[in-house]
Short mmCIF file of C-alpha atoms and ligand atoms in Angstrom, two decimals:
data_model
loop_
_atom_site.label_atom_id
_atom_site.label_comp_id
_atom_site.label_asym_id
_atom_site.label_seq_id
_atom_site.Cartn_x
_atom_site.Cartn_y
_atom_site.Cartn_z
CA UNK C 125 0.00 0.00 0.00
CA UNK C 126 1.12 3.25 -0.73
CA UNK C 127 1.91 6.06 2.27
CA UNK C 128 -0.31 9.02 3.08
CA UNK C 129 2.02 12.01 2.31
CA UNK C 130 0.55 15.56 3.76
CA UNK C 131 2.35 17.99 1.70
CA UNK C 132 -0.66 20.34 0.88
CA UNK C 133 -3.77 20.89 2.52
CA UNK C 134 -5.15 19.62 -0.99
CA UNK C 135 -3.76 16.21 0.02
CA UNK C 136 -7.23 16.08 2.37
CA UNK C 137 -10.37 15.81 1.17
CA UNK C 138 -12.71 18.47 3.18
CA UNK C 139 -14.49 15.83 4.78
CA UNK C 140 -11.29 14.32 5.94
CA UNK C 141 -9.79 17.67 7.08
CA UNK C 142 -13.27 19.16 9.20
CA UNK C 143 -12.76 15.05 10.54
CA UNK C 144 -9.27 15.56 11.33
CA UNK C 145 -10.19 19.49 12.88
CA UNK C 146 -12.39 17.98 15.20
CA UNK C 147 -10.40 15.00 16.24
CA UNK C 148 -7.47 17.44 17.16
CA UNK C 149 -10.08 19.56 19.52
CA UNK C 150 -11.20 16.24 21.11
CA UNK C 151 -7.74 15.18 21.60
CA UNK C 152 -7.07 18.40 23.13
CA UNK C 153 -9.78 18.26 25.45
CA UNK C 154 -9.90 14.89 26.31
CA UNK C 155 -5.95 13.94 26.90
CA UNK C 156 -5.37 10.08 27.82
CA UNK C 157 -1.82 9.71 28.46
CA UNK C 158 -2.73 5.86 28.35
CA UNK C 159 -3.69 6.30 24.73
CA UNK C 160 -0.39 5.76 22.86
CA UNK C 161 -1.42 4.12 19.26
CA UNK C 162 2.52 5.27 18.04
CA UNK C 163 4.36 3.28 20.66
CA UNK C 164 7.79 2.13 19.53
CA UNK C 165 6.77 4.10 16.63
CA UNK C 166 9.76 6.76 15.35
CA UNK C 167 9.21 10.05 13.50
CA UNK C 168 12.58 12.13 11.35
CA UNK C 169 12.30 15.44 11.33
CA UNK C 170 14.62 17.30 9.18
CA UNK C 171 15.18 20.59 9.55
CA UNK C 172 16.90 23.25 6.81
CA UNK C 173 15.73 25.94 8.46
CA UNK C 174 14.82 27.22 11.84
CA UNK C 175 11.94 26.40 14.21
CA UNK C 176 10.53 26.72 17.43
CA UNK C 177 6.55 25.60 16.92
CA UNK C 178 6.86 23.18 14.63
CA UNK C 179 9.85 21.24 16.21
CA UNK C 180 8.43 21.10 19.60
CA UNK C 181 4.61 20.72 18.53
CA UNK C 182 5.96 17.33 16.44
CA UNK C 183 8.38 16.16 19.11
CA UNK C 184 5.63 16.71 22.12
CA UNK C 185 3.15 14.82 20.11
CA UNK C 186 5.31 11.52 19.03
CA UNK C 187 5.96 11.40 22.82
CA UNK C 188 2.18 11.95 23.97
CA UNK C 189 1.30 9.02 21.51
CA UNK C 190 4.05 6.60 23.00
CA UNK C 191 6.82 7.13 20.18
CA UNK C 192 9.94 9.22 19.80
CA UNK C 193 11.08 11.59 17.08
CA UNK C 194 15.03 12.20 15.72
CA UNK C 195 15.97 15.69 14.83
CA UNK C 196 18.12 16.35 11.86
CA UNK C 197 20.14 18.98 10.50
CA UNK C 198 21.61 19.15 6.95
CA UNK C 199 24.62 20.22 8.97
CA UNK C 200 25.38 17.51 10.63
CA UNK C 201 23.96 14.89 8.21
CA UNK C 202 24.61 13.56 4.70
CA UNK C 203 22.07 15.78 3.38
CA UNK C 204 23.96 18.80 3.46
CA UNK C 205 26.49 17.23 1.61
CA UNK C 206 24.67 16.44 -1.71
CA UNK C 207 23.66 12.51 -1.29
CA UNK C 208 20.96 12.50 -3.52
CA UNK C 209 17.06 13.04 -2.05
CA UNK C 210 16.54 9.77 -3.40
CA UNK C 211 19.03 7.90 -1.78
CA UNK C 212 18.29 9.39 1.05
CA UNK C 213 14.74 9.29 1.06
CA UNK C 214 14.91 5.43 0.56
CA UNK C 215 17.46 4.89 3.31
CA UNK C 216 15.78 7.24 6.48
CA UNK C 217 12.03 5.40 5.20
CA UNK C 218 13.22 1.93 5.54
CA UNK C 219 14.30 2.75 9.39
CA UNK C 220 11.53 5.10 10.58
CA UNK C 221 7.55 5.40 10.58
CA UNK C 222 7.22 9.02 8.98
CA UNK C 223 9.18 11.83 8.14
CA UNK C 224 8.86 15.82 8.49
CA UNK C 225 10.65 18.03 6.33
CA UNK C 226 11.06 21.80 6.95
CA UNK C 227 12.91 22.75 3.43
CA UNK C 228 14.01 25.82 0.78
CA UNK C 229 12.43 24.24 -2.15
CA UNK C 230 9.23 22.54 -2.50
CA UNK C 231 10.63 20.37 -5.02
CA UNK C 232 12.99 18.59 -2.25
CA UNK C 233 9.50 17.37 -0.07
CA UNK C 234 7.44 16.33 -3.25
CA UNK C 235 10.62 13.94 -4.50
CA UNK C 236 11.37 12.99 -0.84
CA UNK C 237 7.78 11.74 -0.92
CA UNK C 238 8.22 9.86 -4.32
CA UNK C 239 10.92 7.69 -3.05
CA UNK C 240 9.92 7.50 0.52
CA UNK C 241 7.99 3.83 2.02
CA UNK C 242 6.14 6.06 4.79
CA UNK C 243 4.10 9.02 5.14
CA UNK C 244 5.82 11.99 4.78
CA UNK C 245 4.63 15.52 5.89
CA UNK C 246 5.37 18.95 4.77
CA UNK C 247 6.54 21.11 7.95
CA UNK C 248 7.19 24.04 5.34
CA UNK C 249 8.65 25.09 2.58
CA UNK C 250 9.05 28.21 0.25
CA UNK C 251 5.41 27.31 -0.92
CA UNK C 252 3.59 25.90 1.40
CA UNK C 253 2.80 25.48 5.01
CA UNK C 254 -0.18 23.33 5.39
CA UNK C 255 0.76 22.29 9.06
CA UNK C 256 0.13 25.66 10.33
CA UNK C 257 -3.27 25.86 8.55
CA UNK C 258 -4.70 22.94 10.78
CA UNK C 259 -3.92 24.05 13.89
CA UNK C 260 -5.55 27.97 12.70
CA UNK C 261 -8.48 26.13 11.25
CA UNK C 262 -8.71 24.49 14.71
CA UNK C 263 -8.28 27.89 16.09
CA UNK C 264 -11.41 29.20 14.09
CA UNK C 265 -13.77 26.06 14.61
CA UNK C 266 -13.06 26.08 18.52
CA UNK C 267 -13.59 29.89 19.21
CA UNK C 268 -16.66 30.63 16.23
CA UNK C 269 -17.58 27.44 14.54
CA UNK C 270 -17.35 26.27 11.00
CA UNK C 271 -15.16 28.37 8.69
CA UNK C 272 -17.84 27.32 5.80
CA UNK C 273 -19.22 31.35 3.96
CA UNK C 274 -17.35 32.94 6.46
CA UNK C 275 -14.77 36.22 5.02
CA UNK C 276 -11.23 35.94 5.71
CA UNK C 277 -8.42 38.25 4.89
CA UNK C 278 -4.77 38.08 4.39
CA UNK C 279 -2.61 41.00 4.53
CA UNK C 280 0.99 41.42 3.36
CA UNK C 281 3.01 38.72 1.71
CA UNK C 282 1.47 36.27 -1.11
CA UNK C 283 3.83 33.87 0.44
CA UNK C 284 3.63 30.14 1.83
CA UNK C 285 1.23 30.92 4.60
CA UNK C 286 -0.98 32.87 2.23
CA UNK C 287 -0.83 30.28 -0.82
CA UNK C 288 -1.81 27.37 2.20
CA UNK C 289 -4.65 29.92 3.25
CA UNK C 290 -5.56 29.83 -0.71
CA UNK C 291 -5.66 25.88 -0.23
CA UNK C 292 -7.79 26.17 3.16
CA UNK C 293 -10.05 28.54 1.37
CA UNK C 294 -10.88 25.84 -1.18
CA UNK C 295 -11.31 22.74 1.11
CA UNK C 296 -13.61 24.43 3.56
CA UNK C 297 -15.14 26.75 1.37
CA UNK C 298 -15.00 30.33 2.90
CA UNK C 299 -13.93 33.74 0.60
CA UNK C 300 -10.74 35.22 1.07
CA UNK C 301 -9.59 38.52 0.53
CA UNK C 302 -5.89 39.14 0.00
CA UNK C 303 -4.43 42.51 0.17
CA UNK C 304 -0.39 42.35 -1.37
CA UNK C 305 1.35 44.77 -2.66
CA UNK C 306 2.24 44.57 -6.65
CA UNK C 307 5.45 42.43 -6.87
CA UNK C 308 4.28 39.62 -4.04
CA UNK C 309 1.37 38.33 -5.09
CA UNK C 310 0.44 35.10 -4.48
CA UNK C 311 1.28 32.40 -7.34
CA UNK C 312 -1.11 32.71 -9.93
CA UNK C 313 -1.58 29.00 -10.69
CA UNK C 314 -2.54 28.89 -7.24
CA UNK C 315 -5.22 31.49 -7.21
CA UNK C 316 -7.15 30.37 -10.29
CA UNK C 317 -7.53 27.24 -8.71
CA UNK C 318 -9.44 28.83 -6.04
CA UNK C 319 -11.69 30.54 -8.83
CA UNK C 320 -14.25 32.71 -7.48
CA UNK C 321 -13.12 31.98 -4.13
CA UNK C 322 -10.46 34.18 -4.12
CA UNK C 323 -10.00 38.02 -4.48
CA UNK C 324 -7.07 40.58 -4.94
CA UNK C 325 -7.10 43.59 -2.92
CA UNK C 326 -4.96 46.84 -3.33
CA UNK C 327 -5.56 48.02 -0.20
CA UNK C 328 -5.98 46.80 2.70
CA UNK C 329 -8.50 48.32 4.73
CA UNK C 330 -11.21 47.53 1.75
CA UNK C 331 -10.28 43.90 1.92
CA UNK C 332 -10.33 44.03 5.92
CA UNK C 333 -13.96 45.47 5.27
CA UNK C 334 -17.17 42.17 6.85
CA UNK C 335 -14.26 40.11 7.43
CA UNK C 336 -14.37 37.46 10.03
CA UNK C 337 -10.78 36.51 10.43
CA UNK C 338 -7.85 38.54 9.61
CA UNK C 339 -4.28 37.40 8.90
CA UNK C 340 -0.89 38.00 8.53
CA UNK C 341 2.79 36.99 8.55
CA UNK C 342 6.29 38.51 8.25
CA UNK C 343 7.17 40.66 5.31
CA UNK C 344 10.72 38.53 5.06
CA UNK C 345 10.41 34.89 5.35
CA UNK C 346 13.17 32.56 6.24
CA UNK C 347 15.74 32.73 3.37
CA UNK C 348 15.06 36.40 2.50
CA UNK C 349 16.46 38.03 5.57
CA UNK C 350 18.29 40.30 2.59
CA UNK C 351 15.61 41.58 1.04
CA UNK C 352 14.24 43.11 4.40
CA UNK C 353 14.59 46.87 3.84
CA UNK C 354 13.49 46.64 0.63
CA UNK C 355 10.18 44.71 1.81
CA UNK C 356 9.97 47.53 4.71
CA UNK C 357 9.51 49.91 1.87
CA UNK C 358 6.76 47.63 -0.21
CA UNK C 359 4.79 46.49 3.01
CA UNK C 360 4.25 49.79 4.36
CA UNK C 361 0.99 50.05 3.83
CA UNK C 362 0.28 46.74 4.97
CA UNK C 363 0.30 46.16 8.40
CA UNK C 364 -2.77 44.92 10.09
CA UNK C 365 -3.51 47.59 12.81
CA UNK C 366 -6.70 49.00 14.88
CA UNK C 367 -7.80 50.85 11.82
CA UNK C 368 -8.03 47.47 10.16
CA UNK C 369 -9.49 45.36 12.55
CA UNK C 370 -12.34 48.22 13.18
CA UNK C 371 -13.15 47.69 9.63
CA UNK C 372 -13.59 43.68 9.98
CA UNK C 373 -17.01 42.34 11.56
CA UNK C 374 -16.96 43.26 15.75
CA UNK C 375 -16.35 39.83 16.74
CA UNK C 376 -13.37 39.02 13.75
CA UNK C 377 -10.11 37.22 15.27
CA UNK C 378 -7.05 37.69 14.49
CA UNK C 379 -4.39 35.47 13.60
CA UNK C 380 -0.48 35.35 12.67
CA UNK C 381 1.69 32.13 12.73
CA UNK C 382 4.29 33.62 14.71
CA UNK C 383 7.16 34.41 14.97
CA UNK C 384 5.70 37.95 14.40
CA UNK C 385 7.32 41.50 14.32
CA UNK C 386 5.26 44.16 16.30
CA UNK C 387 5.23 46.95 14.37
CA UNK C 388 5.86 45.87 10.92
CA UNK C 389 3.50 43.62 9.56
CA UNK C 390 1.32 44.10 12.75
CA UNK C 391 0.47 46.62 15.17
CA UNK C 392 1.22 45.30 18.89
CA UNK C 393 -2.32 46.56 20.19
CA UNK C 394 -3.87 44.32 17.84
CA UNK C 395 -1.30 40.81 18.26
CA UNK C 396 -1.44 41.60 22.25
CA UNK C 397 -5.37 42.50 21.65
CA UNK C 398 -9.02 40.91 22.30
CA UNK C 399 -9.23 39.74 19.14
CA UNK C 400 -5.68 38.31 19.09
CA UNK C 401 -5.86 34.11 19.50
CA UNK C 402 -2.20 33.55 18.33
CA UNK C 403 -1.39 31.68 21.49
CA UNK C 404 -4.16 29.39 21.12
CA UNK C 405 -3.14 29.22 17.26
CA UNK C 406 0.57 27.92 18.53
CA UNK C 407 -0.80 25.42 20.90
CA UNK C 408 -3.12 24.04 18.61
CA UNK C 409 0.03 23.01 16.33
CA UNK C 410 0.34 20.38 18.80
CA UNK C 411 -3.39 19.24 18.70
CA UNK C 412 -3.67 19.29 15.12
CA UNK C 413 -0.69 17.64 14.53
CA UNK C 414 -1.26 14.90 17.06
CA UNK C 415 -4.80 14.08 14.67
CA UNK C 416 -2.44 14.21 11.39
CA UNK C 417 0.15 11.65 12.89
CA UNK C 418 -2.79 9.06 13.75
CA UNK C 419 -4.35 9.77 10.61
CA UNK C 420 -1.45 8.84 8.44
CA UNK C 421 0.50 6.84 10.70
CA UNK C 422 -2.08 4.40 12.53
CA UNK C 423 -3.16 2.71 8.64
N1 LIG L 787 4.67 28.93 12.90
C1 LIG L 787 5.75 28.14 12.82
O1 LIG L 787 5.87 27.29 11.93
O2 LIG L 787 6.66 28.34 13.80
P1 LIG L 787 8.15 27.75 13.85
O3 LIG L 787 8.92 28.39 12.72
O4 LIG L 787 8.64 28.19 15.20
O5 LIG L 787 8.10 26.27 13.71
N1 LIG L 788 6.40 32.76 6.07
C1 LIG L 788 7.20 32.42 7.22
C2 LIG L 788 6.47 31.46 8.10
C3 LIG L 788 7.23 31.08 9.36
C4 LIG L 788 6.50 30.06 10.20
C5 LIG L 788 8.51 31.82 6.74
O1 LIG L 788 8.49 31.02 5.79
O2 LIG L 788 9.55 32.14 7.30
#
């Protein structure tokens, strides 16, 4: 039988992801430390880049479920030395149960996956980060419901938060609004998909306007740490402040995957405000997670 990969959110159906959103609430709520269906069970994590959530929300979770994980660097393991993904892939899946990658390229998960005997998820890459779109779907389902018609908005970067957003939008069916300025756009392949779904925004107060949930991330993602001053110039007018929120619908959240930067891409009276949930958001990685490791791994 061939493995479950998660590498987009696209790799659930939208019955199988409201399923899994609801499982990771009841696992939150109801935790049985005698319920370990991954014991002796091993997950590999490598890691290209840096991370704090996503490390300890995978590591936690293996452990809550009875197994252990192994963290890997491309500094300290062939990988960073060129042995092909292939090679590689084939050796690390015949001696664990899954495998996380956190890479550059989205190229190096999807042919990590092709050669790989288990299930192997996507912990982000320069396109996607479907990971942190459970655990914010969570987020929304827990504190208003079903995302289903609701308005959502993304401000700033057309980056791999915002494409996975694009993804969410078009398993759970809600309209979202994305404000970027010209030159980071989301990928246009990606937004016809969504069709009608979907819908460009030059400014970002109109696209805050009967929102329900607004959104953001960093203008410089991991690997562009160069380009920042330039992006401080382009993002100006696109940080999600009180101005923004008091456009959205009274009771609209707001959300950010963290690590954030108060006063660029968000004002800290709106991340430290009412409507903030991003601690709930980063807890819920481990929830959320803990559903996608017994939904791929316990087959
Ligand atoms: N949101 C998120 O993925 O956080 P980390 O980079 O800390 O894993
Ligand atoms: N867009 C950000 C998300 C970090 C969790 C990045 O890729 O660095």
């Amino acid at each position: 039988m061939n493995p479950k990969h998660f590498i987009s959110l696209l790799d659930l159906s939208s019955d199988e992801l409201r399923q899994l959103i609801q499982r990771a609430i009841e696992l939150k709520n109801n935790r049985n430390p005698d319920f370990q269906p991954l014991k002796g069970q091993v997950l590999a994590m490598v890691f290209e880049k840096s991370s704090t959530r996503t490390r300890i929300s995978f590591e936690t979770g293996m452990s809550h479920f009875g197994g252990s994980a192994i963290f890997l660097s491309p500094r300290d393991t062939q990988l960073g030395r060129g042995e092909p993904i292939r090679d590689s892939a084939k050796v690390i899946s015949s001696m664990v149960d899954a495998i996380m990658l956190r890479t550059h390229e989205h190229k190096m998960v999807t042919e990590f996956a092709k050669y790989s005997s288990v299930p192997v998820i996507n912990g982000l890459t320069d396109l996607l980060h479907p990971c942190q779109l459970l655990a914010d779907m969570q987020t929304y389902f827990e504190h208003r419901g079903d995302i289903q018609g609701k308005t959502v908005t993304w401000v700033g970067d057309g980056n791999n938060m915002c494409h996975s957003y694009i993804n969410a939008a078009i398993r759970l069916d809600f309209k979202l609004n994305i404000a970027s300025p010209e030159g980071y756009l989301p990928d246009t392949h990606l937004l016809k998909s969504a069709g009608s779904r979907v819908n460009l925004f030059d400014n970002a107060l109109a696209a805050a306007q009967n929102s329900d949930l607004l959104v953001t991330d960093v203008w410089a993602s991991m690997g562009q740490e160069e380009e920042q001053k330039q992006r401080e110039i382009a993002f100006k007018d696109y940080q999600v402040t009180e101005e923004l929120m008091n456009n959205a619908n009274a009771d609209a959240l707001f959300m950010h995957c963290l690590p954030a930067h108060r006063g660029e891409e968000v004002a800290a009276e709106v991340i430290d405000g009412q409507q903030s949930v991003i601690f709930d958001e980063a807890e819920n990685r481990l929830h959320a997670q803990k559903a996608l490791l017994e939904l791929l791994m316990c087959r």
